[in-house]
mmCIF file of C-alpha atoms in Angstrom:
data_model
loop_
_atom_site.group_PDB
_atom_site.id
_atom_site.type_symbol
_atom_site.label_atom_id
_atom_site.label_comp_id
_atom_site.label_asym_id
_atom_site.label_seq_id
_atom_site.Cartn_x
_atom_site.Cartn_y
_atom_site.Cartn_z
ATOM 1 C CA MET X 64 89.436 121.953 137.883
ATOM 2 C CA SER X 65 87.362 118.742 137.116
ATOM 3 C CA LEU X 66 85.531 116.119 138.807
ATOM 4 C CA ARG X 67 88.249 113.464 139.522
ATOM 5 C CA PHE X 68 85.907 111.299 137.335
ATOM 6 C CA GLU X 69 83.115 111.487 135.258
ATOM 7 C CA GLU X 70 81.558 109.407 132.587
ATOM 8 C CA ILE X 71 80.803 112.588 130.018
ATOM 9 C CA ASP X 72 78.424 110.736 127.713
ATOM 10 C CA TRP X 73 77.597 106.319 127.178
ATOM 11 C CA ARG X 74 75.201 104.798 124.499
ATOM 12 C CA GLU X 75 74.234 101.543 123.486
ATOM 13 C CA THR X 76 75.340 101.149 119.829
ATOM 14 C CA PRO X 77 75.886 97.672 117.450
ATOM 15 C CA ILE X 78 78.620 96.675 118.071
ATOM 16 C CA GLY X 79 78.228 97.388 122.041
ATOM 17 C CA ASP X 80 78.264 99.819 124.929
ATOM 18 C CA ILE X 81 80.662 102.588 123.793
ATOM 19 C CA SER X 82 81.555 105.612 126.933
ATOM 20 C CA LEU X 83 83.225 108.494 126.898
ATOM 21 C CA ARG X 84 84.942 109.425 130.635
ATOM 22 C CA ARG X 85 87.238 111.961 131.608
ATOM 23 C CA ARG X 86 88.998 111.471 134.918
ATOM 24 C CA ARG X 87 91.892 114.035 136.101
ATOM 25 C CA HIS X 88 95.226 112.860 136.458
ATOM 26 C CA PRO X 89 96.582 111.929 139.665
ATOM 27 C CA ALA X 90 100.435 113.146 139.000
ATOM 28 C CA THR X 91 100.097 116.459 136.569
ATOM 29 C CA GLY X 92 96.122 117.689 137.379
ATOM 30 C CA GLU X 93 95.522 117.413 133.157
ATOM 31 C CA ASP X 94 92.084 115.816 132.483
ATOM 32 C CA VAL X 95 92.727 112.887 130.481
ATOM 33 C CA TYR X 96 89.551 111.843 127.574
ATOM 34 C CA GLU X 97 89.160 107.765 127.853
ATOM 35 C CA VAL X 98 86.811 105.682 125.438
ATOM 36 C CA LYS X 99 85.339 102.313 126.147
ATOM 37 C CA LEU X 100 83.895 99.548 124.308
ATOM 38 C CA ASP X 101 81.897 97.857 126.673
ATOM 39 C CA ASP X 102 84.837 96.492 129.481
ATOM 40 C CA GLU X 103 87.707 97.107 126.452
ATOM 41 C CA PHE X 104 90.019 100.581 126.231
ATOM 42 C CA LEU X 105 89.597 102.271 122.384
ATOM 43 C CA MET X 106 91.814 105.157 123.625
ATOM 44 C CA SER X 107 93.338 107.602 125.478
ATOM 45 C CA SER X 108 94.588 111.295 125.473
ATOM 46 C CA LEU X 109 97.291 110.179 127.314
ATOM 47 C CA PHE X 110 99.090 108.188 124.641
ATOM 48 C CA THR X 111 98.450 109.716 121.648
ATOM 49 C CA ALA X 112 102.185 109.240 120.352
ATOM 50 C CA GLY X 113 100.721 106.744 117.861
ATOM 51 C CA GLU X 114 97.997 108.104 116.241
ATOM 52 C CA ILE X 115 100.586 111.682 115.325
ATOM 53 C CA ALA X 116 103.022 109.798 113.695
ATOM 54 C CA LEU X 117 100.492 107.968 111.434
ATOM 55 C CA ALA X 118 99.500 110.943 109.994
ATOM 56 C CA GLU X 119 102.938 112.017 109.548
ATOM 57 C CA LEU X 120 104.820 108.834 108.218
ATOM 58 C CA GLY X 121 101.699 108.389 106.224
ATOM 59 C CA LEU X 122 102.115 111.296 104.797
ATOM 60 C CA ALA X 123 105.937 112.552 104.676
ATOM 61 C CA GLY X 124 106.827 110.764 101.569
ATOM 62 C CA LEU X 125 104.164 112.183 99.444
ATOM 63 C CA PRO X 126 104.740 115.084 96.408
ATOM 64 C CA ASP X 127 104.362 119.007 98.210
ATOM 65 C CA VAL X 128 101.026 118.926 96.280
ATOM 66 C CA ARG X 129 97.175 119.886 97.742
ATOM 67 C CA LEU X 130 96.695 116.355 98.870
ATOM 68 C CA ASP X 131 93.190 114.951 99.257
ATOM 69 C CA VAL X 132 93.138 112.541 102.340
ATOM 70 C CA ALA X 133 90.874 110.152 104.490
ATOM 71 C CA VAL X 134 90.895 108.982 107.373
ATOM 72 C CA GLY X 135 89.633 105.829 108.939
ATOM 73 C CA GLY X 136 88.450 105.637 112.494
ATOM 74 C CA LEU X 137 87.472 109.393 114.079
ATOM 75 C CA GLY X 138 88.604 108.110 117.324
ATOM 76 C CA LEU X 139 89.231 111.116 119.792
ATOM 77 C CA GLY X 140 91.025 112.868 116.268
ATOM 78 C CA TYR X 141 94.632 112.864 116.793
ATOM 79 C CA THR X 142 95.055 111.361 113.033
ATOM 80 C CA ALA X 143 92.797 114.019 112.074
ATOM 81 C CA ARG X 144 94.574 116.812 113.517
ATOM 82 C CA ALA X 145 97.869 115.607 112.956
ATOM 83 C CA ALA X 146 96.610 115.192 109.069
ATOM 84 C CA LEU X 147 95.334 118.850 109.043
ATOM 85 C CA ASP X 148 98.830 119.914 110.394
ATOM 86 C CA ASP X 149 100.564 119.176 107.351
ATOM 87 C CA PRO X 150 99.769 122.040 104.662
ATOM 88 C CA ARG X 151 100.182 120.122 102.075
ATOM 89 C CA THR X 152 96.310 118.373 103.389
ATOM 90 C CA GLY X 153 93.747 120.596 101.316
ATOM 91 C CA THR X 154 90.563 117.985 101.837
ATOM 92 C CA LEU X 155 90.099 115.906 104.753
ATOM 93 C CA THR X 156 87.898 113.231 104.700
ATOM 94 C CA VAL X 157 87.374 111.161 108.103
ATOM 95 C CA ILE X 158 85.148 108.246 108.435
ATOM 96 C CA ASP X 159 83.925 106.885 111.220
ATOM 97 C CA ALA X 160 80.821 104.494 111.719
ATOM 98 C CA LEU X 161 79.784 105.289 115.514
ATOM 99 C CA ALA X 162 77.237 108.289 114.622
ATOM 100 C CA GLU X 163 77.892 109.056 118.474
ATOM 101 C CA VAL X 164 81.690 108.959 118.278
ATOM 102 C CA ILE X 165 80.942 111.921 115.123
ATOM 103 C CA ASP X 166 78.475 113.711 117.568
ATOM 104 C CA TRP X 167 80.647 114.078 120.594
ATOM 105 C CA HIS X 168 83.112 116.015 118.251
ATOM 106 C CA GLN X 169 80.217 118.274 116.215
ATOM 107 C CA ARG X 170 79.021 118.849 120.192
ATOM 108 C CA GLY X 171 82.269 119.971 121.850
ATOM 109 C CA LEU X 172 82.890 117.371 124.415
ATOM 110 C CA VAL X 173 86.226 115.835 123.398
ATOM 111 C CA PRO X 174 89.321 118.483 123.360
ATOM 112 C CA LEU X 175 89.864 118.216 119.245
ATOM 113 C CA GLY X 176 86.165 118.407 118.642
ATOM 114 C CA THR X 177 86.100 121.940 118.064
ATOM 115 C CA ALA X 178 89.222 122.646 116.109
ATOM 116 C CA LEU X 179 88.194 119.578 113.606
ATOM 117 C CA THR X 180 84.804 120.175 112.835
ATOM 118 C CA SER X 181 85.040 124.193 112.568
ATOM 119 C CA ASP X 182 88.282 123.200 109.756
ATOM 120 C CA PRO X 183 86.850 124.350 106.234
ATOM 121 C CA ARG X 184 88.792 121.452 104.744
ATOM 122 C CA CYS X 185 87.358 118.643 107.472
ATOM 123 C CA ARG X 186 84.614 116.349 106.385
ATOM 124 C CA LEU X 187 83.536 113.685 108.992
ATOM 125 C CA VAL X 188 82.177 110.512 107.448
ATOM 126 C CA HIS X 189 79.350 108.285 109.358
ATOM 127 C CA GLY X 190 79.930 104.797 107.127
ATOM 128 C CA ASP X 191 81.100 101.704 107.355
ATOM 129 C CA PHE X 192 85.442 102.056 106.556
ATOM 130 C CA PHE X 193 85.865 98.647 105.884
ATOM 131 C CA THR X 194 82.415 98.080 103.339
ATOM 132 C CA MET X 195 83.227 101.416 101.410
ATOM 133 C CA ALA X 196 86.778 100.896 101.036
ATOM 134 C CA ALA X 197 85.452 96.647 99.221
ATOM 135 C CA ASP X 198 82.842 98.847 97.017
ATOM 136 C CA PRO X 199 84.233 100.471 94.006
ATOM 137 C CA GLY X 200 82.097 103.691 94.827
ATOM 138 C CA GLY X 201 85.055 103.938 97.274
ATOM 139 C CA LEU X 202 85.482 106.075 100.776
ATOM 140 C CA ASP X 203 83.331 108.849 99.886
ATOM 141 C CA PRO X 204 79.765 108.474 99.226
ATOM 142 C CA THR X 205 79.213 112.283 97.732
ATOM 143 C CA THR X 206 81.560 111.244 95.237
ATOM 144 C CA PRO X 207 81.366 107.820 93.449
ATOM 145 C CA GLY X 208 85.174 106.487 92.372
ATOM 146 C CA ARG X 209 87.152 109.493 94.266
ATOM 147 C CA ARG X 210 90.788 108.454 94.407
ATOM 148 C CA PHE X 211 92.670 110.071 97.487
ATOM 149 C CA HIS X 212 97.035 110.504 98.313
ATOM 150 C CA ALA X 213 96.576 108.696 101.105
ATOM 151 C CA VAL X 214 94.470 106.737 103.373
ATOM 152 C CA LEU X 215 95.147 106.630 107.144
ATOM 153 C CA LEU X 216 93.640 103.601 109.126
ATOM 154 C CA ASP X 217 93.462 103.493 113.151
ATOM 155 C CA ILE X 218 90.258 101.311 113.985
ATOM 156 C CA ASP X 219 91.382 97.856 114.591
ATOM 157 C CA HIS X 220 93.557 97.258 117.687
ATOM 158 C CA SER X 221 95.723 95.372 114.910
ATOM 159 C CA PRO X 222 95.378 93.230 111.562
ATOM 160 C CA GLY X 223 95.130 90.432 114.629
ATOM 161 C CA HIS X 224 93.027 91.901 116.955
ATOM 162 C CA VAL X 225 89.503 93.013 115.320
ATOM 163 C CA LEU X 226 86.768 94.512 117.166
ATOM 164 C CA ASN X 227 84.456 92.823 114.727
ATOM 165 C CA PRO X 228 85.573 89.610 112.172
ATOM 166 C CA ARG X 229 84.505 91.383 109.266
ATOM 167 C CA HIS X 230 87.260 93.363 109.423
ATOM 168 C CA ALA X 231 89.697 90.319 108.926
ATOM 169 C CA ALA X 232 88.684 90.286 105.111
ATOM 170 C CA PHE X 233 90.408 93.865 105.145
ATOM 171 C CA TYR X 234 93.667 92.899 105.923
ATOM 172 C CA ARG X 235 94.331 89.904 103.315
ATOM 173 C CA PRO X 236 95.817 90.503 99.605
ATOM 174 C CA ALA X 237 92.446 90.952 98.027
ATOM 175 C CA GLY X 238 91.197 93.203 100.601
ATOM 176 C CA LEU X 239 94.365 95.585 100.292
ATOM 177 C CA ARG X 240 94.278 95.550 96.951
ATOM 178 C CA ALA X 241 91.269 96.425 97.006
ATOM 179 C CA LEU X 242 91.923 99.494 98.988
ATOM 180 C CA ALA X 243 94.381 100.842 96.312
ATOM 181 C CA THR X 244 92.004 100.902 94.251
ATOM 182 C CA HIS X 245 90.834 104.326 95.904
ATOM 183 C CA LEU X 246 94.511 105.606 95.762
ATOM 184 C CA HIS X 247 95.769 107.643 93.439
ATOM 185 C CA PRO X 248 98.794 106.847 91.399
ATOM 186 C CA ASP X 249 102.162 106.149 94.420
ATOM 187 C CA GLY X 250 99.420 106.828 96.962
ATOM 188 C CA VAL X 251 99.933 105.939 100.219
ATOM 189 C CA PHE X 252 98.410 103.509 102.785
ATOM 190 C CA ALA X 253 98.849 103.881 106.475
ATOM 191 C CA LEU X 254 98.052 101.609 109.519
ATOM 192 C CA TRP X 255 98.346 102.352 112.738
ATOM 193 C CA SER X 256 99.020 99.053 115.259
ATOM 194 C CA ASN X 257 99.305 98.342 118.698
ATOM 195 C CA ASP X 258 100.393 94.732 118.122
ATOM 196 C CA PRO X 259 104.586 94.625 117.083
ATOM 197 C CA PRO X 260 105.441 94.324 113.586
ATOM 198 C CA ASP X 261 103.687 91.155 112.121
ATOM 199 C CA GLU X 262 105.258 89.638 108.992
ATOM 200 C CA GLN X 263 102.465 87.899 108.223
ATOM 201 C CA PHE X 264 100.703 91.384 107.591
ATOM 202 C CA THR X 265 104.125 92.727 105.843
ATOM 203 C CA SER X 266 103.494 89.637 103.518
ATOM 204 C CA ALA X 267 100.022 90.082 102.469
ATOM 205 C CA LEU X 268 100.899 93.695 102.412
ATOM 206 C CA ALA X 269 103.823 93.835 99.824
ATOM 207 C CA ASP X 270 101.397 91.975 97.817
ATOM 208 C CA ALA X 271 98.817 94.690 97.433
ATOM 209 C CA PHE X 272 101.421 97.696 97.279
ATOM 210 C CA ALA X 273 104.863 98.431 96.732
ATOM 211 C CA ALA X 274 107.400 98.620 99.753
ATOM 212 C CA PRO X 275 105.678 98.086 102.735
ATOM 213 C CA ARG X 276 107.617 99.004 105.848
ATOM 214 C CA ALA X 277 107.123 98.604 109.345
ATOM 215 C CA HIS X 278 107.706 101.667 111.744
ATOM 216 C CA VAL X 279 108.252 100.996 115.530
ATOM 217 C CA VAL X 280 107.188 104.207 117.537
ATOM 218 C CA THR X 281 108.446 104.710 121.174
ATOM 219 C CA PHE X 282 106.562 106.313 123.716
ATOM 220 C CA ASP X 283 106.763 107.400 127.358
ATOM 221 C CA ASN X 284 104.085 104.971 129.170
ATOM 222 C CA PRO X 285 103.439 106.880 132.417
ATOM 223 C CA LEU X 286 101.018 104.567 133.811
ATOM 224 C CA GLN X 287 103.867 101.848 133.965
ATOM 225 C CA GLY X 288 106.971 103.846 134.735
ATOM 226 C CA GLY X 289 108.290 102.800 131.170
ATOM 227 C CA THR X 290 108.271 102.904 127.373
ATOM 228 C CA ALA X 291 105.439 100.936 125.097
ATOM 229 C CA THR X 292 105.738 100.903 121.482
ATOM 230 C CA ASN X 293 103.110 100.974 118.127
ATOM 231 C CA THR X 294 103.549 100.096 114.884
ATOM 232 C CA VAL X 295 103.086 102.154 111.818
ATOM 233 C CA TYR X 296 102.773 100.523 108.512
ATOM 234 C CA VAL X 297 103.303 102.875 105.324
ATOM 235 C CA ALA X 298 102.483 101.120 101.727
ATOM 236 C CA HIS X 299 102.721 102.782 98.798
ATOM 237 C CA LYS X 300 100.585 101.880 95.339
ATOM 238 C CA ARG X 301 102.402 100.630 92.741
#
């Protein structure tokens, strides 16, 4: 049995102090992993339905071919793991701006770390997704101009609640159009958001992609004794 609470790692980063914590759930006795940036919670292994749905909904409408998938934001790895669970996924490129988060996975400090790093289809890339998305070189530093069948993004809390002000430009039409150049024809962009569907962002999506749709994902919230929701936006390249 683990300790009731343990801070597994703590690091200073350019965007703040990041920590990985593990605590024992009082009701189930299971280990819950949490990531905090300064005093703000970024993610928890207690709430993964939205991250998993991001991969499932993003890949659902793609053809039955070998897929090249990119994920922006590694976190605890649940979106990446769900993408690898799709048998069509041939390669998975996961981009994270924090080398510390990649290191947690490589050292097996998080539950999914070993599964991701031992899968030959999966490559963890240290880089700034937003800078790469705006660059003609694209999302794979080893293959400039490479295109993907799907790009799945889970970094900011929502298009209106970003972790860094520099990210805001990505969620506008010009930023989304730049991302679309890194997709194959009929490729998919999918985005996780902690907020309800945002008509202003859906309109920006429609400027760059075809038929954007906001899916509301509902899941149990044992901390509040009810349910909670995330939003997953899915849009196809024209």
